[in-house]
XYZ file of C-alpha atoms in Angstrom:
405
model
C 17.564 48.300 -100.273
C 17.779 51.356 -102.519
C 14.251 50.776 -103.748
C 12.994 50.398 -100.196
C 14.637 53.676 -99.264
C 13.068 55.271 -102.335
C 9.575 54.153 -101.338
C 10.182 55.531 -97.853
C 11.250 58.807 -99.430
C 8.083 58.915 -101.524
C 5.969 58.321 -98.420
C 7.671 61.244 -96.720
C 7.116 63.421 -99.797
C 3.406 62.550 -99.822
C 3.126 63.354 -96.112
C 4.767 66.748 -96.622
C 2.432 67.491 -99.544
C -0.590 66.429 -97.488
C 0.262 68.791 -94.617
C 0.975 71.604 -97.086
C -2.352 71.145 -98.919
C -4.327 70.932 -95.689
C -2.735 74.121 -94.339
C -3.414 75.995 -97.582
C -7.027 74.821 -97.585
C -7.536 75.939 -93.990
C -6.249 79.422 -94.831
C -8.728 79.742 -97.698
C -11.591 78.440 -95.559
C -10.842 81.136 -92.976
C -11.000 83.822 -95.686
C -14.322 82.502 -97.021
C -15.811 82.208 -93.538
C -14.753 85.734 -92.597
C -16.187 87.163 -95.835
C -19.536 85.421 -95.307
C -19.745 86.533 -91.673
C -19.086 90.168 -92.604
C -21.826 90.009 -95.229
C -24.265 88.742 -92.616
C -23.030 91.234 -89.995
C -22.151 94.547 -91.686
C -21.394 96.110 -88.318
C -18.663 93.627 -87.479
C -15.259 95.344 -87.180
C -13.166 92.380 -86.092
C -9.568 91.577 -87.028
C -8.862 91.414 -90.748
C -8.112 87.795 -91.580
C -6.080 88.781 -94.647
C -3.699 90.760 -92.445
C -3.248 87.873 -90.034
C -2.484 85.448 -92.850
C 0.277 87.525 -94.472
C 3.135 85.794 -92.626
C 1.471 82.382 -92.964
C 1.088 82.710 -96.717
C 4.668 83.914 -97.132
C 5.995 80.886 -95.251
C 3.670 78.603 -97.208
C 4.920 80.059 -100.488
C 8.511 79.313 -99.475
C 7.651 75.721 -98.589
C 5.732 75.340 -101.854
C 8.858 76.287 -103.824
C 11.016 73.904 -101.792
C 8.562 71.032 -102.193
C 8.319 71.607 -105.924
C 12.096 71.424 -106.334
C 12.337 68.351 -104.119
C 9.607 66.600 -106.118
C 11.530 67.254 -109.332
C 14.636 65.746 -107.739
C 12.634 62.774 -106.471
C 11.322 62.134 -109.986
C 14.831 62.103 -111.420
C 15.964 59.799 -108.637
C 13.086 57.436 -109.349
C 13.970 57.382 -113.055
C 17.580 56.507 -112.300
C 16.617 53.788 -109.853
C 14.248 52.215 -112.391
C 17.288 51.606 -114.605
C 18.875 49.362 -111.987
C 16.937 46.348 -113.280
C 17.786 47.088 -116.921
C 21.359 48.417 -117.007
C 23.910 45.572 -117.496
C 26.432 47.158 -115.150
C 23.970 46.875 -112.265
C 23.223 43.260 -113.186
C 26.929 42.483 -112.662
C 26.474 43.364 -108.977
C 24.052 40.461 -108.682
C 26.629 37.913 -109.881
C 27.886 35.288 -107.466
C 31.533 34.797 -106.489
C 32.124 32.031 -109.023
C 30.742 34.204 -111.839
C 32.889 37.171 -110.850
C 36.014 34.983 -110.548
C 35.707 34.046 -114.202
C 35.711 37.752 -115.122
C 38.962 38.524 -113.263
C 42.460 37.969 -114.718
C 43.890 34.559 -113.830
C 40.704 33.393 -112.058
C 39.363 30.892 -114.582
C 36.612 28.736 -113.252
C 36.101 25.058 -113.869
C 33.363 25.806 -116.370
C 35.878 27.353 -118.808
C 36.736 25.516 -121.948
C 39.741 23.338 -120.961
C 40.895 23.120 -124.551
C 40.962 26.883 -125.054
C 44.503 28.173 -125.108
C 45.223 30.861 -122.549
C 47.644 33.711 -123.047
C 50.905 33.036 -121.227
C 50.703 36.309 -119.293
C 46.998 36.097 -118.586
C 47.463 34.726 -115.069
C 47.894 36.257 -111.674
C 48.095 34.255 -108.452
C 45.704 35.827 -105.941
C 46.284 33.129 -103.301
C 48.938 35.154 -101.385
C 46.570 38.108 -101.210
C 43.787 35.916 -99.892
C 46.099 34.451 -97.226
C 47.144 37.891 -96.039
C 43.529 39.010 -95.818
C 42.702 35.938 -93.718
C 45.663 36.693 -91.430
C 44.476 40.259 -90.986
C 40.964 39.094 -90.135
C 42.308 36.679 -87.508
C 44.506 39.433 -86.108
C 41.522 41.750 -85.669
C 39.630 38.973 -83.884
C 42.553 38.519 -81.489
C 42.649 42.250 -80.773
C 38.944 42.269 -79.966
C 39.482 39.430 -77.497
C 42.401 41.291 -75.897
C 40.297 44.458 -75.534
C 37.582 42.483 -73.746
C 40.243 41.141 -71.403
C 41.448 44.700 -70.719
C 37.946 45.874 -69.852
C 37.414 42.911 -67.568
C 40.743 43.475 -65.823
C 39.874 47.116 -65.174
C 36.491 46.145 -63.732
C 38.006 43.437 -61.527
C 40.844 45.522 -60.115
C 40.146 46.746 -56.564
C 41.348 50.330 -56.548
C 39.521 51.137 -53.314
C 42.151 49.394 -51.252
C 44.815 51.556 -52.916
C 43.161 54.861 -52.113
C 41.551 53.997 -48.773
C 44.661 55.037 -46.857
C 44.918 58.473 -48.533
C 43.853 61.461 -46.445
C 41.695 63.686 -48.692
C 42.569 66.740 -46.566
C 46.269 66.222 -47.053
C 48.069 68.828 -49.239
C 49.550 65.986 -51.291
C 46.236 64.122 -51.707
C 46.012 64.866 -55.456
C 49.462 63.495 -56.118
C 48.738 60.393 -54.021
C 45.504 59.721 -55.933
C 47.305 60.077 -59.273
C 50.035 57.689 -58.164
C 47.427 55.153 -57.014
C 45.664 55.274 -60.389
C 48.933 54.799 -62.292
C 49.793 51.838 -60.089
C 46.364 50.295 -60.693
C 46.792 50.745 -64.448
C 50.200 49.156 -64.343
C 48.998 46.113 -62.422
C 45.721 45.614 -64.341
C 46.497 46.673 -67.924
C 50.244 46.504 -68.443
C 50.350 42.743 -69.125
C 47.750 43.155 -71.856
C 49.127 46.453 -73.124
C 52.122 44.661 -74.642
C 49.843 42.271 -76.527
C 47.912 45.206 -77.997
C 51.095 46.914 -79.172
C 52.307 43.716 -80.875
C 48.898 43.244 -82.491
C 48.859 46.768 -83.933
C 52.406 46.390 -85.233
C 51.459 43.158 -86.994
C 48.392 44.851 -88.459
C 50.538 47.536 -90.060
C 52.742 44.881 -91.618
C 49.785 42.943 -93.052
C 48.120 46.087 -94.451
C 51.346 47.043 -96.226
C 51.554 43.538 -97.686
C 47.929 43.717 -98.879
C 48.571 47.034 -100.593
C 51.652 45.552 -102.272
C 49.664 42.562 -103.585
C 46.886 44.877 -104.759
C 49.364 47.028 -106.705
C 50.736 43.930 -108.387
C 47.217 42.800 -109.296
C 46.336 46.178 -110.851
C 49.619 46.243 -112.771
C 49.050 42.721 -114.082
C 45.546 43.568 -115.232
C 46.800 46.636 -117.072
C 49.597 44.691 -118.702
C 47.207 41.987 -119.870
C 44.853 44.536 -121.391
C 47.726 46.208 -123.229
C 49.482 43.076 -124.455
C 46.369 41.048 -125.335
C 43.621 43.378 -126.516
C 41.748 40.472 -128.091
C 42.076 38.109 -125.154
C 39.458 37.295 -122.544
C 41.125 39.716 -120.142
C 39.804 42.698 -122.092
C 36.182 41.806 -121.424
C 37.103 41.113 -117.812
C 38.688 44.559 -117.517
C 35.599 46.091 -119.078
C 33.382 44.247 -116.593
C 35.468 45.484 -113.692
C 35.139 49.033 -114.997
C 31.365 48.567 -115.260
C 31.205 47.260 -111.709
C 33.183 50.222 -110.454
C 30.898 52.590 -112.348
C 27.809 50.887 -110.941
C 29.182 51.117 -107.404
C 29.944 54.810 -107.891
C 26.447 55.482 -109.148
C 24.884 53.518 -106.318
C 26.934 55.560 -103.864
C 25.653 58.755 -105.535
C 22.045 57.540 -105.407
C 22.437 56.589 -101.763
C 23.769 60.055 -101.025
C 20.795 61.672 -102.782
C 18.357 59.458 -100.883
C 19.992 60.402 -97.592
C 19.803 64.090 -98.459
C 16.130 63.709 -99.442
C 15.288 62.034 -96.133
C 17.102 64.747 -94.239
C 15.168 67.419 -96.177
C 11.769 65.927 -95.353
C 12.788 65.253 -91.741
C 13.361 68.997 -91.424
C 10.461 70.276 -93.562
C 7.624 68.073 -92.293
C 7.920 69.192 -88.613
C 8.094 72.820 -89.751
C 4.995 72.361 -91.901
C 3.232 70.724 -88.958
C 4.211 73.691 -86.791
C 2.906 76.148 -89.405
C -0.334 74.201 -89.667
C -0.751 74.380 -85.891
C -0.181 78.138 -85.935
C -2.796 78.534 -88.681
C -5.250 76.412 -86.671
C -4.648 78.521 -83.570
C -5.241 81.749 -85.508
C -8.378 80.247 -87.048
C -9.654 79.315 -83.593
C -9.101 82.866 -82.330
C -10.941 84.348 -85.321
C -13.832 81.927 -84.804
C -13.994 82.834 -81.103
C -14.135 86.547 -81.975
C -16.970 85.977 -84.424
C -18.887 83.821 -81.951
C -18.476 86.444 -79.231
C -19.740 89.163 -81.551
C -22.653 87.001 -82.677
C -23.654 86.265 -79.085
C -23.442 89.946 -78.184
C -25.450 90.901 -81.263
C -28.110 88.279 -80.489
C -28.359 89.418 -76.863
C -28.860 93.032 -77.919
C -31.440 91.973 -80.459
C -33.367 89.931 -77.891
C -33.266 92.864 -75.474
C -34.544 95.225 -78.167
C -37.330 92.836 -79.089
C -38.318 92.543 -75.443
C -38.431 96.310 -75.055
C -40.449 96.644 -78.242
C -42.881 94.020 -77.022
C -43.379 95.832 -73.717
C -43.925 99.110 -75.499
C -46.430 97.520 -77.834
C -48.351 96.104 -74.891
C -48.497 99.501 -73.198
C -49.737 101.149 -76.358
C -52.310 98.410 -76.901
C -53.620 98.807 -73.336
C -54.087 102.623 -73.478
C -57.557 102.638 -75.200
C -58.862 100.119 -72.650
C -57.721 102.331 -69.784
C -60.494 104.928 -70.558
C -63.609 104.829 -68.293
C -66.694 103.272 -69.844
C -69.173 105.848 -71.098
C -72.659 105.543 -72.461
C -74.106 107.226 -75.512
C -76.007 109.673 -73.348
C -72.821 110.552 -71.480
C -70.981 111.055 -74.749
C -73.827 113.262 -76.047
C -73.822 115.377 -72.918
C -70.051 115.743 -73.131
C -70.310 116.808 -76.732
C -73.082 119.395 -76.005
C -71.167 120.850 -73.118
C -71.972 121.172 -69.385
C -73.325 124.355 -67.773
C -71.179 125.849 -65.054
C -72.389 127.742 -61.940
C -71.695 131.141 -63.516
C -73.831 130.212 -66.502
C -70.842 129.550 -68.670
C -70.374 126.472 -70.805
C -67.324 124.111 -70.834
C -66.594 122.496 -74.202
C -65.097 118.992 -73.948
C -65.203 118.251 -77.647
C -61.418 118.616 -78.049
C -60.073 115.068 -78.346
C -56.603 116.222 -77.300
C -57.752 117.832 -74.047
C -56.739 114.625 -72.298
C -53.422 113.218 -73.653
C -53.560 109.554 -74.537
C -57.358 109.432 -74.382
C -59.376 109.127 -77.549
C -63.129 109.218 -77.953
C -64.727 105.870 -78.671
C -67.494 105.541 -81.163
C -69.672 102.720 -79.884
C -71.683 102.724 -83.067
C -68.809 100.852 -84.773
C -67.216 97.559 -83.643
C -63.944 97.960 -81.739
C -60.716 96.469 -83.220
C -58.143 94.765 -80.978
C -54.682 95.528 -82.422
C -52.200 92.684 -82.959
C -49.278 93.105 -80.522
C -46.769 91.363 -82.811
C -47.646 93.623 -85.727
C -47.408 96.668 -83.461
C -43.939 95.580 -82.326
C -42.802 94.933 -85.901
C -43.907 98.356 -87.133
C -42.437 100.144 -84.117
C -39.150 98.313 -84.770
C -39.198 100.048 -88.166
C -39.039 103.426 -86.338
C -42.677 104.473 -86.898
C -44.505 106.525 -84.269
C -46.316 104.173 -81.831
C -49.584 106.185 -81.859
C -49.672 106.229 -85.672
C -48.940 102.484 -85.738
C -51.903 101.726 -83.500
C -54.245 103.993 -85.421
C -53.180 102.506 -88.754
C -53.711 98.924 -87.549
C -57.105 99.838 -86.071
C -58.068 101.595 -89.292
C -57.184 98.625 -91.480
C -58.311 95.905 -89.069
C -54.757 94.645 -88.362
C -53.868 94.412 -92.061
C -50.070 94.756 -91.834
C -49.442 95.742 -95.463
C -52.255 98.281 -95.547
C -51.098 99.794 -92.272
C -47.523 99.949 -93.560
C -48.641 101.744 -96.692
C -50.591 104.171 -94.522
C -47.518 104.919 -92.400
C -45.236 105.303 -95.391
C -47.547 107.677 -97.310
């Protein structure tokens, strides 16, 4: 039974250690996850996970110290219990009645050497003690039967008829109820009450007699050990002392096992509660990061959409100019005579904002909208982006070098 309790204790210790390790691991995972997220999102200013975990780590440190001490105690307990199968005093507890009788003074079994001379004082008649113990056992059985009869008599007694005639509104109703109850007790229990009193009185007499026989037995054993140190009673006295020592140690081990169970019954629920609190905090931190990530992604998509629209508008501006021929371009470059004989010069390319002269002698380049959007997202001027891409025939790297220089 002790070994079974020990294995149960070890199972509880392993469960407590498992919850502790899992909680500690979850705390570290939260720290690592928060650090990685902040590296990927430098602008994130969420709650500091280290600050949240201060109280958790303090509680976990306390439980770690307690578990370490309990494990040391469990190891010592296991070592002591392993000696149960090896220590002779514990083997005595496995002896049968006939074996133990041969170890007690005056209780020589039939297997003893009949020709071996016994010391004249090495005998003690335990028969009277056994008879008294049997009488006490029978007496206790009789009392149990009497108590069952008392309970049955109380259940069978009809007290309703005794109190049915009492007026509850009467000033003396309380006294009448009390009198009715006493009368019911007297009629139902009084006949058996006398038997119980006699039984208890007899019990006291038998207990006193048992104690008297026990004192005589102890005195006889001591006398035999003193008068016959070399007789068989000395080993028997030594065996009795070993049995008593074994019983004391078993009682101590049982106490330690009970205390260990109580410790883990208290610690494991508290560790489970701490683990749940850590999980809840971890869930809140994860929700905050997810919310920030969603907000960041939405802003990024909106910015990309705006950049794409801007790139499209910039790409469409050269195509919005009216188609002109070479002759028209030549006449515009030479100027047009006015009515007063003056001349209007239209050679200034900036006279019309957003309109650029087109040289039809060279092939036209259609700018790549994605590359325009990418360069604009890098905070370059849209007009310069378009011109650079046109100049380098949509070569992104060459255009970037142009914008940077």
